[in-house]
PDB file of C-alpha atoms and ligand atoms in Angstrom:
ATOM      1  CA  UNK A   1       0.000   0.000   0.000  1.00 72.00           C
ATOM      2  CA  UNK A   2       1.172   3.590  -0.463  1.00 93.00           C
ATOM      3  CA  UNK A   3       2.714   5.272   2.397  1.00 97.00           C
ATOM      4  CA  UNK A   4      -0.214   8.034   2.195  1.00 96.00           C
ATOM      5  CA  UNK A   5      -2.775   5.432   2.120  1.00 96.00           C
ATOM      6  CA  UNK A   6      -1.334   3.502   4.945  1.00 98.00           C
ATOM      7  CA  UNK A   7      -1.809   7.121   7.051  1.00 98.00           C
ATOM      8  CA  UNK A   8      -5.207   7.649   5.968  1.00 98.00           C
ATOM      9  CA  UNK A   9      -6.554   3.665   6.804  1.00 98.00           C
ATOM     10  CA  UNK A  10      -4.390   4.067  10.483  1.00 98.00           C
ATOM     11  CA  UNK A  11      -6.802   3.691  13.185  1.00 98.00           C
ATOM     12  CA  UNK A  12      -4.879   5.301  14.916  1.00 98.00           C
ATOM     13  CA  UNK A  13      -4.956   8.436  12.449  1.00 98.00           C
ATOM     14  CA  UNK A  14      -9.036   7.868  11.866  1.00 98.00           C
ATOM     15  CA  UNK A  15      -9.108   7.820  15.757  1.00 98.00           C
ATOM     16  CA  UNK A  16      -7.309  10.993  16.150  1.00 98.00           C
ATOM     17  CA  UNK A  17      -9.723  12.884  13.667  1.00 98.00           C
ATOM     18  CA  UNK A  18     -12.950  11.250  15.294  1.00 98.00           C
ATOM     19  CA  UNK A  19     -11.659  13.090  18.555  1.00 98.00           C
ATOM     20  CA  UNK A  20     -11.559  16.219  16.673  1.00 98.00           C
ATOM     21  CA  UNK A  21     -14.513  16.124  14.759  1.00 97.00           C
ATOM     22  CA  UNK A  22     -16.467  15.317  18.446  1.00 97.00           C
ATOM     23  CA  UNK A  23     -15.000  18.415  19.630  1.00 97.00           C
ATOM     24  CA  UNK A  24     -15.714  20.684  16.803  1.00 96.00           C
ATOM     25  CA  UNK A  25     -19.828  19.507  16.247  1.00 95.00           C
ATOM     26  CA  UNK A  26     -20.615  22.555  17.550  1.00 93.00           C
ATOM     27  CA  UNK A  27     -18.299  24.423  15.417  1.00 92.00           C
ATOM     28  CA  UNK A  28     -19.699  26.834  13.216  1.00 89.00           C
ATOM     29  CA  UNK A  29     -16.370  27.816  12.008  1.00 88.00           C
ATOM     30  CA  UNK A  30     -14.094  25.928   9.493  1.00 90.00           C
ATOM     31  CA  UNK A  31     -13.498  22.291  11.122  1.00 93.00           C
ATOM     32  CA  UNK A  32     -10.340  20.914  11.088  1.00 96.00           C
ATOM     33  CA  UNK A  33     -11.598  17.458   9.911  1.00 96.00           C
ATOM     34  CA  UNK A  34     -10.218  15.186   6.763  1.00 97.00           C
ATOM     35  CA  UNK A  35     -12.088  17.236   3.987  1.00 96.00           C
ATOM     36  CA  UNK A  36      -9.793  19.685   5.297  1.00 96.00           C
ATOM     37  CA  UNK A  37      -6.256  17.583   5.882  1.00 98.00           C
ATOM     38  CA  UNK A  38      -6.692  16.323   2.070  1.00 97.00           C
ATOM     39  CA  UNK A  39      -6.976  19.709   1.043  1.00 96.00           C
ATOM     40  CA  UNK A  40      -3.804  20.893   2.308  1.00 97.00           C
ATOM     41  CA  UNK A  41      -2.412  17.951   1.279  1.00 97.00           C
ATOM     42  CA  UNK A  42      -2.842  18.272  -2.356  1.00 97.00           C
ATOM     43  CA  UNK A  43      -2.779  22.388  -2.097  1.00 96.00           C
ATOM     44  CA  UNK A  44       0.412  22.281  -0.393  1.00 96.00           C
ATOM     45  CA  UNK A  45       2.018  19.539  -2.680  1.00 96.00           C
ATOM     46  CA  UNK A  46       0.713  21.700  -6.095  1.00 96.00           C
ATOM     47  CA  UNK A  47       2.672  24.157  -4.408  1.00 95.00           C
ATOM     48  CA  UNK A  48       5.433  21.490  -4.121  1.00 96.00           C
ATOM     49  CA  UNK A  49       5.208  20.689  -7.398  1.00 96.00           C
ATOM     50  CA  UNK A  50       5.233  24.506  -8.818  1.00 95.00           C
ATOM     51  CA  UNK A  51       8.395  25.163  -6.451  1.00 95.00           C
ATOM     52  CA  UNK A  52      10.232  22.259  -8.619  1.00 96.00           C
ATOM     53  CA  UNK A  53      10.854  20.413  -5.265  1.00 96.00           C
ATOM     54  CA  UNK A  54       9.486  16.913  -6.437  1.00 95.00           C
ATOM     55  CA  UNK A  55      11.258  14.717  -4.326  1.00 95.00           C
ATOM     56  CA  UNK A  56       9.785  16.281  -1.208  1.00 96.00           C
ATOM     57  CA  UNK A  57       5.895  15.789  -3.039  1.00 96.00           C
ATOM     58  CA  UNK A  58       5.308  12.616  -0.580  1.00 96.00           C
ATOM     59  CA  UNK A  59       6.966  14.576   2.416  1.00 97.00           C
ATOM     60  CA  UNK A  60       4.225  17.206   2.041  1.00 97.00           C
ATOM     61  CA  UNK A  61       1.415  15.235   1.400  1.00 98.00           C
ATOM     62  CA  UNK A  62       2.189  13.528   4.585  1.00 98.00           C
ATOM     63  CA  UNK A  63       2.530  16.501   6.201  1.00 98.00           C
ATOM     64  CA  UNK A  64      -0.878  18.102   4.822  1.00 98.00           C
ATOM     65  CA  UNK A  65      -2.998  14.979   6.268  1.00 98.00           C
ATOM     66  CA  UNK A  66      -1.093  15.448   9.613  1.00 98.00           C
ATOM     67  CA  UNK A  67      -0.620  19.127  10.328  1.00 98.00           C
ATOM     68  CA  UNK A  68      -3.975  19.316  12.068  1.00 98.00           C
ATOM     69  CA  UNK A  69      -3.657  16.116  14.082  1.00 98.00           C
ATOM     70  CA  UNK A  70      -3.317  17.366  17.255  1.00 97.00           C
ATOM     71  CA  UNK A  71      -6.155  19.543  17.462  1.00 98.00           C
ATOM     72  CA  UNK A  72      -8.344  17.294  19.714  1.00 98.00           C
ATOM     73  CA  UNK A  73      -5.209  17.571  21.990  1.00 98.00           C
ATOM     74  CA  UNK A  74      -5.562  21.611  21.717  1.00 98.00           C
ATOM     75  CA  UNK A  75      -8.963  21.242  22.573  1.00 97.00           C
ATOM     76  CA  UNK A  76      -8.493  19.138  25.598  1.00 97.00           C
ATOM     77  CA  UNK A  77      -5.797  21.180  27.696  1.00 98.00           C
ATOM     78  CA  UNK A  78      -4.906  23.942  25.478  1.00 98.00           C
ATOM     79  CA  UNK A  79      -1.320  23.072  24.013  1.00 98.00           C
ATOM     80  CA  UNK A  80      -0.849  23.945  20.674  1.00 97.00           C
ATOM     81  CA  UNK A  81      -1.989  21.855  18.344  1.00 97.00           C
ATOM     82  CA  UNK A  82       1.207  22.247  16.098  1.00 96.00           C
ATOM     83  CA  UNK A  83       3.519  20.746  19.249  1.00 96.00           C
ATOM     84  CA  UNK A  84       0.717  18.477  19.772  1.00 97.00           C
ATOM     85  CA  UNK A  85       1.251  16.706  17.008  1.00 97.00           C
ATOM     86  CA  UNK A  86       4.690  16.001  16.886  1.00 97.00           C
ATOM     87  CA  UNK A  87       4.150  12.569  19.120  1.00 97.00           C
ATOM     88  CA  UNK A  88       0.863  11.853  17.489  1.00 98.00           C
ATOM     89  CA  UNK A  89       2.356  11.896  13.992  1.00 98.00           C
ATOM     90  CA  UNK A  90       5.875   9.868  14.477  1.00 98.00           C
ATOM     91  CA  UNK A  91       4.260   6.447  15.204  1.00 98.00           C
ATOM     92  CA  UNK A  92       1.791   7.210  12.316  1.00 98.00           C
ATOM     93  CA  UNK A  93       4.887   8.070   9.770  1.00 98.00           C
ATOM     94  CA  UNK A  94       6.928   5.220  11.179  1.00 98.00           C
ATOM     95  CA  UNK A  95       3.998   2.808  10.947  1.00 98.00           C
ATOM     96  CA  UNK A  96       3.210   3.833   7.357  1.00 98.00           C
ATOM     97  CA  UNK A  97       6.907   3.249   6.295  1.00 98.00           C
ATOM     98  CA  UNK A  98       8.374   6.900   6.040  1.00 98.00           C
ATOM     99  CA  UNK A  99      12.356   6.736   7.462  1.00 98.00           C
ATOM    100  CA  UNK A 100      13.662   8.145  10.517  1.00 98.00           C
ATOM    101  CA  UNK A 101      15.355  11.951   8.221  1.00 98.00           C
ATOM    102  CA  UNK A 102      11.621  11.627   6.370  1.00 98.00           C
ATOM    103  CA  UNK A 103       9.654  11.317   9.613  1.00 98.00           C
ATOM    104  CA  UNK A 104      11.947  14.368  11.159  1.00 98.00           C
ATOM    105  CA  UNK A 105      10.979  16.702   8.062  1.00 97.00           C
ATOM    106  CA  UNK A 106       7.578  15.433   7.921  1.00 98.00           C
ATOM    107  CA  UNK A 107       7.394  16.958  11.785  1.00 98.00           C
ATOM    108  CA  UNK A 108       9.307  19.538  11.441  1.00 97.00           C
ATOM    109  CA  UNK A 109       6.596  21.214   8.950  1.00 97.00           C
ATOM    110  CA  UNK A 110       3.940  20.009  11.182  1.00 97.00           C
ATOM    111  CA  UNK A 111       5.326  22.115  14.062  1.00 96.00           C
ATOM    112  CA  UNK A 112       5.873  25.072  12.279  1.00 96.00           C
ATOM    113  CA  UNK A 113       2.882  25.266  10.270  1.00 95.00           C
ATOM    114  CA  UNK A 114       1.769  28.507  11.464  1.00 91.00           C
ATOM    115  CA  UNK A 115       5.173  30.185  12.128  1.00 82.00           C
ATOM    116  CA  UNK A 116       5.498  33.542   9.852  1.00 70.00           C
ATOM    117  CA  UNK A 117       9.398  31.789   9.520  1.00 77.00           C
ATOM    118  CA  UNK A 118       9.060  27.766   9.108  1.00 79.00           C
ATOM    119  CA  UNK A 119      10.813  25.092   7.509  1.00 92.00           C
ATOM    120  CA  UNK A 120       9.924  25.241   3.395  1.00 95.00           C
ATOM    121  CA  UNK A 121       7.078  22.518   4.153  1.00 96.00           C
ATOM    122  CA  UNK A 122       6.082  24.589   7.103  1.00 96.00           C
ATOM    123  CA  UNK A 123       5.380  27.982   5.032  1.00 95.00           C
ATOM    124  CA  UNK A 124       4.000  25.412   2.392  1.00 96.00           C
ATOM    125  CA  UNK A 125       1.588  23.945   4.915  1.00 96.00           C
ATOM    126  CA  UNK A 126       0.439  27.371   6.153  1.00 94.00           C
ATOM    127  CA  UNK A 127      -0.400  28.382   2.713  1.00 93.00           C
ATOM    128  CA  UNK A 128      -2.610  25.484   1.769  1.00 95.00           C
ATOM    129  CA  UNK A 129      -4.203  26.047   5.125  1.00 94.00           C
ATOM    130  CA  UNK A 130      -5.420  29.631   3.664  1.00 91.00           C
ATOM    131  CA  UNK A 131      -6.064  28.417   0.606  1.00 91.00           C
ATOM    132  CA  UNK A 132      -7.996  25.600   1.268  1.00 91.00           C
ATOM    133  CA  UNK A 133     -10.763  27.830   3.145  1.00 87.00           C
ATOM    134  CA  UNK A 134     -14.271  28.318   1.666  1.00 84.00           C
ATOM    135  CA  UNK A 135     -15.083  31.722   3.123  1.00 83.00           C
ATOM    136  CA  UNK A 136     -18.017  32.142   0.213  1.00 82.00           C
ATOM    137  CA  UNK A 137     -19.754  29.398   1.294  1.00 82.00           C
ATOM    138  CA  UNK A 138     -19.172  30.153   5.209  1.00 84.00           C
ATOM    139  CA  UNK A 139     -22.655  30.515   7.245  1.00 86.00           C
ATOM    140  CA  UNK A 140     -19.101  31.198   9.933  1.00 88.00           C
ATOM    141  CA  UNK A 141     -18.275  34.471   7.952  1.00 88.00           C
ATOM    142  CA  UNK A 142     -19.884  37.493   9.478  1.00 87.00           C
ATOM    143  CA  UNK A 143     -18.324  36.829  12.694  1.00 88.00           C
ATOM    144  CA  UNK A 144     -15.099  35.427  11.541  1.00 87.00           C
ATOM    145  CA  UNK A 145     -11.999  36.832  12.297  1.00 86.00           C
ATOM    146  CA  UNK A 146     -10.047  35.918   9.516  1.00 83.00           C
ATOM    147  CA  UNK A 147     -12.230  36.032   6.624  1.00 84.00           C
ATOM    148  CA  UNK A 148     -11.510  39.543   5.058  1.00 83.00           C
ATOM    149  CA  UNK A 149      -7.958  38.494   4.927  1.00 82.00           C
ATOM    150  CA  UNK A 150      -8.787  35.045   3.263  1.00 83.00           C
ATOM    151  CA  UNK A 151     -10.874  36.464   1.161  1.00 82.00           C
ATOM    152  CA  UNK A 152      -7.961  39.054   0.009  1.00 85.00           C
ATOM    153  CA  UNK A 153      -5.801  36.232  -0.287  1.00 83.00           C
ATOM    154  CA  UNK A 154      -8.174  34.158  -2.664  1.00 81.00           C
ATOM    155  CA  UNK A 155      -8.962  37.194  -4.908  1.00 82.00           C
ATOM    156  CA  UNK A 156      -5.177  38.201  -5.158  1.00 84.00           C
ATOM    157  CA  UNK A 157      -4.514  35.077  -6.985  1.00 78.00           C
ATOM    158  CA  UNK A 158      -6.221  36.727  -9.932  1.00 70.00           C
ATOM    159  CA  UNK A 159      -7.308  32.767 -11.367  1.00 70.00           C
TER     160      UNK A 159
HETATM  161 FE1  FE2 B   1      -3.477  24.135  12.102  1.00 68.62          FE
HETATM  162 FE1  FE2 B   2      -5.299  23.451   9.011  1.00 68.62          FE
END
């Protein structure tokens, strides 16, 4: 099985996201569930892709379906969900067949996913993250802090 695949059928991984999505039922804001993981996953590896950094397209993906793992955890007694995740992911990455220097990057991103300076997969991460939010569609928008500036974002792209 593909090493992305193998993270997605974890039950450990679907665990993890049924712990969020518990939390968040109430949540009238954008959830942080698997719609969303897959699409930072493929947002942040097209940005991969246009960056000419293929070998790292697997690296990212992982990272996409990951970087919101430890939400549930952020939830429950207010750590960060970006640190959170760091011992939630390894066994996950490990499990699914990624090496010790992938799994390392892989977290790496994870962590810094909302730091203004990350690693490259970080900054990639917290782009997708933007990106991948339907403020149109919101019923969360009048009251949203952050939808002016997504909506800047998505119209700046000029597509
Ligand atoms: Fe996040
Ligand atoms: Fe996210």
């Amino acid at each position: 099985m593909h090493r992305v695949r193998k993270i997605i059928a974890d039950a450990q991984y679907q665990d993890y996201l049924a712990r969020t999505a518990e939390a968040e039922k109430e949540r009238i804001y954008c959830k942080h569930d698997y719609q969303h993981a897959l699409y930072v996953a493929r947002i942040s590896c097209l940005i991969a892709l246009e960056s000419r950094r293929f070998e790292l397209k697997p690296l990212v993906y992982a990272a996409g379906l990951l970087h919101d793992i430890g939400r549930w955890v952020e939830y429950a007694t207010g750590e960060d969900h970006c640190q959170a995740a760091s011992p939630l992911a390894e066994p996950l990455l490990f499990r699914a067949g990624f090496s010790r220097e992938e799994t390392d990057v892989i977290i790496e991103g994870i962590v810094q996913h909302r730091s203004p300076q990350g690693s490259k997969i970080g900054e990639w991460l917290a782009r997708a993250d933007d990106l991948s939010r339907d403020c149109y569609g919101c019923q969360g928008r009048p009251s949203c802090y952050k939808a002016q500036q997504m909506l800047r974002l998505h119209r700046s792209l000029e597509l």
